Amino acid sequence: MSPTRVDLLPFKRLIKLRCGLHFETNNEENLRRALLERCGHLGVIPEEYLTRLHTQEHEFQELVNRLTVNETYFFREAEQITLLVERLAPRLLVARARHPGGAPVRTLSAG
């Protein structure tokens, strides 16, 4: 396998399974670039790197860090917090109070 040709399918499956990231055709190039960068840095071929990803949590996290944008504006924008605190949370809590014993209210801030 040449250095620029990488079978992305096993990497895509592992990443989706472990952290839920899904790579469509239009963003596969980002995955390919990150994989080749890490393979080059470590001096391994993609098949060896895949094995490392299965066995070395720190390396898997290193790859994920290169694939994601570690930035969110949700908690930095006052309007977002105001909306959550003054409008959304009260509605969710009232709805929750109407159904005792139901599921807890959970929120997720995803990039």
Short mmCIF file of N, CA and C in Angstrom, two decimals, residues 6-102:
data_model
loop_
_atom_site.label_atom_id
_atom_site.label_comp_id
_atom_site.label_asym_id
_atom_site.label_seq_id
_atom_site.Cartn_x
_atom_site.Cartn_y
_atom_site.Cartn_z
N VAL A 6 -4.69 4.82 1.68
CA VAL A 6 -5.00 4.23 2.98
C VAL A 6 -6.42 3.71 2.92
N ASP A 7 -6.62 2.46 3.34
CA ASP A 7 -7.97 1.93 3.46
C ASP A 7 -8.59 2.57 4.70
N LEU A 8 -9.45 3.54 4.49
CA LEU A 8 -10.01 4.30 5.60
C LEU A 8 -11.11 3.56 6.36
N LEU A 9 -11.71 2.57 5.76
CA LEU A 9 -12.87 1.90 6.37
C LEU A 9 -12.60 1.39 7.78
N PRO A 10 -11.51 0.65 8.04
CA PRO A 10 -11.32 0.18 9.42
C PRO A 10 -11.10 1.32 10.41
N PHE A 11 -10.48 2.40 9.96
CA PHE A 11 -10.27 3.56 10.83
C PHE A 11 -11.61 4.24 11.11
N LYS A 12 -12.42 4.39 10.05
CA LYS A 12 -13.72 5.03 10.21
C LYS A 12 -14.59 4.23 11.18
N ARG A 13 -14.57 2.92 11.05
CA ARG A 13 -15.37 2.06 11.94
C ARG A 13 -14.92 2.20 13.40
N LEU A 14 -13.62 2.16 13.61
CA LEU A 14 -13.09 2.26 14.97
C LEU A 14 -13.44 3.61 15.60
N ILE A 15 -13.25 4.67 14.84
CA ILE A 15 -13.51 6.01 15.37
C ILE A 15 -15.00 6.18 15.67
N LYS A 16 -15.84 5.70 14.79
CA LYS A 16 -17.28 5.79 15.03
C LYS A 16 -17.68 4.98 16.26
N LEU A 17 -17.14 3.79 16.39
CA LEU A 17 -17.45 2.94 17.53
C LEU A 17 -16.99 3.55 18.84
N ARG A 18 -15.77 4.07 18.87
CA ARG A 18 -15.18 4.56 20.12
C ARG A 18 -15.66 5.94 20.54
N CYS A 19 -15.93 6.84 19.58
CA CYS A 19 -16.31 8.19 20.00
C CYS A 19 -17.45 8.81 19.20
N GLY A 20 -18.02 8.05 18.26
CA GLY A 20 -19.19 8.53 17.56
C GLY A 20 -18.94 9.46 16.38
N LEU A 21 -17.68 9.75 16.07
CA LEU A 21 -17.40 10.59 14.91
C LEU A 21 -17.65 9.80 13.63
N HIS A 22 -18.32 10.44 12.69
CA HIS A 22 -18.67 9.78 11.44
C HIS A 22 -18.04 10.56 10.28
N PHE A 23 -17.33 9.88 9.42
CA PHE A 23 -16.64 10.52 8.31
C PHE A 23 -17.32 10.17 6.99
N GLU A 24 -17.94 11.18 6.40
CA GLU A 24 -18.56 11.04 5.08
C GLU A 24 -17.48 11.25 4.02
N THR A 25 -17.85 11.01 2.80
CA THR A 25 -16.91 11.17 1.68
C THR A 25 -16.30 12.56 1.63
N ASN A 26 -17.11 13.58 1.95
CA ASN A 26 -16.61 14.95 1.83
C ASN A 26 -15.60 15.34 2.91
N ASN A 27 -15.48 14.58 3.99
CA ASN A 27 -14.46 14.91 4.99
C ASN A 27 -13.46 13.78 5.22
N GLU A 28 -13.45 12.82 4.31
CA GLU A 28 -12.47 11.73 4.42
C GLU A 28 -11.04 12.23 4.27
N GLU A 29 -10.85 13.29 3.50
CA GLU A 29 -9.50 13.80 3.30
C GLU A 29 -8.88 14.27 4.61
N ASN A 30 -9.68 14.83 5.50
CA ASN A 30 -9.18 15.23 6.83
C ASN A 30 -8.69 14.01 7.61
N LEU A 31 -9.45 12.93 7.53
CA LEU A 31 -9.05 11.69 8.20
C LEU A 31 -7.78 11.16 7.58
N ARG A 32 -7.71 11.09 6.26
CA ARG A 32 -6.53 10.57 5.56
C ARG A 32 -5.29 11.38 5.96
N ARG A 33 -5.42 12.70 5.95
CA ARG A 33 -4.29 13.58 6.29
C ARG A 33 -3.82 13.33 7.73
N ALA A 34 -4.75 13.24 8.65
CA ALA A 34 -4.39 13.02 10.06
C ALA A 34 -3.72 11.66 10.24
N LEU A 35 -4.24 10.64 9.57
CA LEU A 35 -3.64 9.30 9.67
C LEU A 35 -2.22 9.29 9.11
N LEU A 36 -2.04 9.88 7.95
CA LEU A 36 -0.70 9.89 7.35
C LEU A 36 0.28 10.71 8.19
N GLU A 37 -0.22 11.77 8.78
CA GLU A 37 0.64 12.58 9.65
C GLU A 37 1.11 11.78 10.87
N ARG A 38 0.18 11.07 11.51
CA ARG A 38 0.54 10.28 12.70
C ARG A 38 1.42 9.09 12.30
N CYS A 39 1.13 8.44 11.18
CA CYS A 39 1.96 7.32 10.71
C CYS A 39 3.38 7.80 10.45
N GLY A 40 3.51 8.94 9.80
CA GLY A 40 4.83 9.51 9.51
C GLY A 40 5.57 9.86 10.79
N HIS A 41 4.86 10.46 11.72
CA HIS A 41 5.48 10.84 12.99
C HIS A 41 5.99 9.63 13.76
N LEU A 42 5.21 8.55 13.73
CA LEU A 42 5.57 7.34 14.47
C LEU A 42 6.42 6.37 13.66
N GLY A 43 6.54 6.60 12.36
CA GLY A 43 7.33 5.70 11.52
C GLY A 43 6.70 4.34 11.33
N VAL A 44 5.37 4.31 11.17
CA VAL A 44 4.66 3.05 10.99
C VAL A 44 3.78 3.14 9.75
N ILE A 45 3.38 1.98 9.23
CA ILE A 45 2.44 1.93 8.11
C ILE A 45 1.02 1.96 8.70
N PRO A 46 0.03 2.30 7.87
CA PRO A 46 -1.33 2.42 8.40
C PRO A 46 -1.85 1.18 9.14
N GLU A 47 -1.51 0.00 8.66
CA GLU A 47 -1.98 -1.22 9.34
C GLU A 47 -1.42 -1.31 10.77
N GLU A 48 -0.16 -0.94 10.93
CA GLU A 48 0.45 -0.94 12.27
C GLU A 48 -0.18 0.15 13.13
N TYR A 49 -0.48 1.28 12.51
CA TYR A 49 -1.09 2.37 13.27
C TYR A 49 -2.48 1.97 13.76
N LEU A 50 -3.23 1.25 12.93
CA LEU A 50 -4.54 0.78 13.34
C LEU A 50 -4.44 -0.11 14.58
N THR A 51 -3.44 -0.97 14.60
CA THR A 51 -3.21 -1.82 15.78
C THR A 51 -2.93 -0.96 17.00
N ARG A 52 -2.11 0.06 16.84
CA ARG A 52 -1.82 0.97 17.96
C ARG A 52 -3.09 1.64 18.47
N LEU A 53 -3.95 2.04 17.55
CA LEU A 53 -5.18 2.71 17.96
C LEU A 53 -6.06 1.79 18.80
N HIS A 54 -6.00 0.49 18.53
CA HIS A 54 -6.77 -0.47 19.31
C HIS A 54 -6.17 -0.71 20.69
N THR A 55 -4.87 -0.49 20.83
CA THR A 55 -4.19 -0.87 22.07
C THR A 55 -3.66 0.30 22.89
N GLN A 56 -3.54 1.47 22.29
CA GLN A 56 -2.96 2.62 23.00
C GLN A 56 -3.95 3.77 23.05
N GLU A 57 -4.59 3.91 24.20
CA GLU A 57 -5.61 4.95 24.36
C GLU A 57 -5.06 6.35 24.08
N HIS A 58 -3.84 6.62 24.53
CA HIS A 58 -3.27 7.95 24.32
C HIS A 58 -3.10 8.25 22.83
N GLU A 59 -2.77 7.24 22.04
CA GLU A 59 -2.62 7.48 20.60
C GLU A 59 -3.98 7.69 19.94
N PHE A 60 -4.97 6.94 20.38
CA PHE A 60 -6.32 7.15 19.85
C PHE A 60 -6.77 8.58 20.15
N GLN A 61 -6.52 9.04 21.37
CA GLN A 61 -6.90 10.40 21.74
C GLN A 61 -6.13 11.43 20.93
N GLU A 62 -4.88 11.16 20.63
CA GLU A 62 -4.08 12.06 19.80
C GLU A 62 -4.70 12.21 18.41
N LEU A 63 -5.15 11.10 17.85
CA LEU A 63 -5.79 11.15 16.54
C LEU A 63 -7.10 11.92 16.61
N VAL A 64 -7.91 11.64 17.60
CA VAL A 64 -9.20 12.33 17.75
C VAL A 64 -8.98 13.83 17.91
N ASN A 65 -7.96 14.22 18.65
CA ASN A 65 -7.66 15.64 18.81
C ASN A 65 -7.35 16.30 17.47
N ARG A 66 -6.75 15.56 16.57
CA ARG A 66 -6.41 16.11 15.25
C ARG A 66 -7.63 16.14 14.33
N LEU A 67 -8.63 15.37 14.66
CA LEU A 67 -9.82 15.29 13.81
C LEU A 67 -10.95 16.22 14.26
N THR A 68 -10.84 16.76 15.44
CA THR A 68 -11.91 17.59 15.98
C THR A 68 -11.41 19.00 16.22
N VAL A 69 -12.35 19.90 16.28
CA VAL A 69 -12.05 21.29 16.60
C VAL A 69 -12.40 21.45 18.08
N ASN A 70 -11.41 21.66 18.89
CA ASN A 70 -11.64 21.75 20.33
C ASN A 70 -12.02 23.17 20.73
N GLU A 71 -13.14 23.59 20.20
CA GLU A 71 -13.59 24.95 20.45
C GLU A 71 -15.11 24.95 20.48
N THR A 72 -15.67 25.62 21.44
CA THR A 72 -17.11 25.80 21.50
C THR A 72 -17.42 27.22 21.92
N TYR A 73 -18.43 27.78 21.32
CA TYR A 73 -18.83 29.13 21.68
C TYR A 73 -19.98 29.13 22.66
N PHE A 74 -20.56 27.96 22.90
CA PHE A 74 -21.75 27.90 23.73
C PHE A 74 -21.56 28.57 25.07
N PHE A 75 -20.51 28.22 25.79
CA PHE A 75 -20.32 28.77 27.13
C PHE A 75 -19.62 30.12 27.13
N ARG A 76 -19.24 30.63 25.97
CA ARG A 76 -18.59 31.93 25.90
C ARG A 76 -19.53 33.02 25.44
N GLU A 77 -20.68 32.64 24.96
CA GLU A 77 -21.64 33.61 24.45
C GLU A 77 -22.76 33.79 25.46
N ALA A 78 -22.88 35.00 25.99
CA ALA A 78 -23.87 35.30 27.04
C ALA A 78 -25.29 34.97 26.58
N GLU A 79 -25.59 35.19 25.31
CA GLU A 79 -26.94 34.92 24.82
C GLU A 79 -27.30 33.44 24.94
N GLN A 80 -26.34 32.58 24.72
CA GLN A 80 -26.59 31.14 24.83
C GLN A 80 -26.90 30.74 26.27
N ILE A 81 -26.14 31.28 27.19
CA ILE A 81 -26.35 30.97 28.61
C ILE A 81 -27.70 31.52 29.06
N THR A 82 -28.00 32.73 28.66
CA THR A 82 -29.27 33.34 29.03
C THR A 82 -30.44 32.51 28.52
N LEU A 83 -30.38 32.10 27.27
CA LEU A 83 -31.42 31.26 26.70
C LEU A 83 -31.57 29.97 27.50
N LEU A 84 -30.48 29.33 27.82
CA LEU A 84 -30.52 28.09 28.58
C LEU A 84 -31.11 28.31 29.97
N VAL A 85 -30.61 29.29 30.69
CA VAL A 85 -31.01 29.51 32.08
C VAL A 85 -32.43 30.05 32.21
N GLU A 86 -32.78 31.01 31.36
CA GLU A 86 -34.07 31.69 31.53
C GLU A 86 -35.24 31.04 30.79
N ARG A 87 -34.95 30.31 29.72
CA ARG A 87 -36.07 29.77 28.94
C ARG A 87 -36.09 28.25 28.86
N LEU A 88 -34.96 27.65 28.47
CA LEU A 88 -34.97 26.21 28.23
C LEU A 88 -34.99 25.39 29.51
N ALA A 89 -34.11 25.71 30.45
CA ALA A 89 -34.05 24.93 31.69
C ALA A 89 -35.36 24.97 32.45
N PRO A 90 -35.99 26.14 32.62
CA PRO A 90 -37.28 26.14 33.33
C PRO A 90 -38.33 25.26 32.65
N ARG A 91 -38.40 25.29 31.33
CA ARG A 91 -39.36 24.44 30.62
C ARG A 91 -39.08 22.97 30.86
N LEU A 92 -37.80 22.60 30.76
CA LEU A 92 -37.44 21.20 30.98
C LEU A 92 -37.74 20.75 32.40
N LEU A 93 -37.46 21.61 33.37
CA LEU A 93 -37.69 21.25 34.77
C LEU A 93 -39.18 21.16 35.09
N VAL A 94 -40.00 22.03 34.50
CA VAL A 94 -41.44 21.94 34.69
C VAL A 94 -41.97 20.65 34.08
N ALA A 95 -41.53 20.34 32.89
CA ALA A 95 -41.95 19.09 32.24
C ALA A 95 -41.53 17.89 33.07
N ARG A 96 -40.34 17.94 33.62
CA ARG A 96 -39.83 16.84 34.45
C ARG A 96 -40.65 16.70 35.73
N ALA A 97 -41.05 17.82 36.33
CA ALA A 97 -41.84 17.79 37.56
C ALA A 97 -43.22 17.16 37.33
N ARG A 98 -43.72 17.28 36.13
CA ARG A 98 -45.04 16.71 35.80
C ARG A 98 -45.00 15.18 35.69
N HIS A 99 -43.80 14.64 35.55
CA HIS A 99 -43.66 13.19 35.38
C HIS A 99 -42.68 12.63 36.42
N PRO A 100 -43.09 12.58 37.69
CA PRO A 100 -42.18 12.04 38.72
C PRO A 100 -41.75 10.62 38.39
N GLY A 101 -40.52 10.33 38.68
CA GLY A 101 -40.00 9.00 38.42
C GLY A 101 -39.54 8.80 37.00
N GLY A 102 -39.65 9.82 36.19
CA GLY A 102 -39.21 9.73 34.80
C GLY A 102 -37.70 9.91 34.69
#
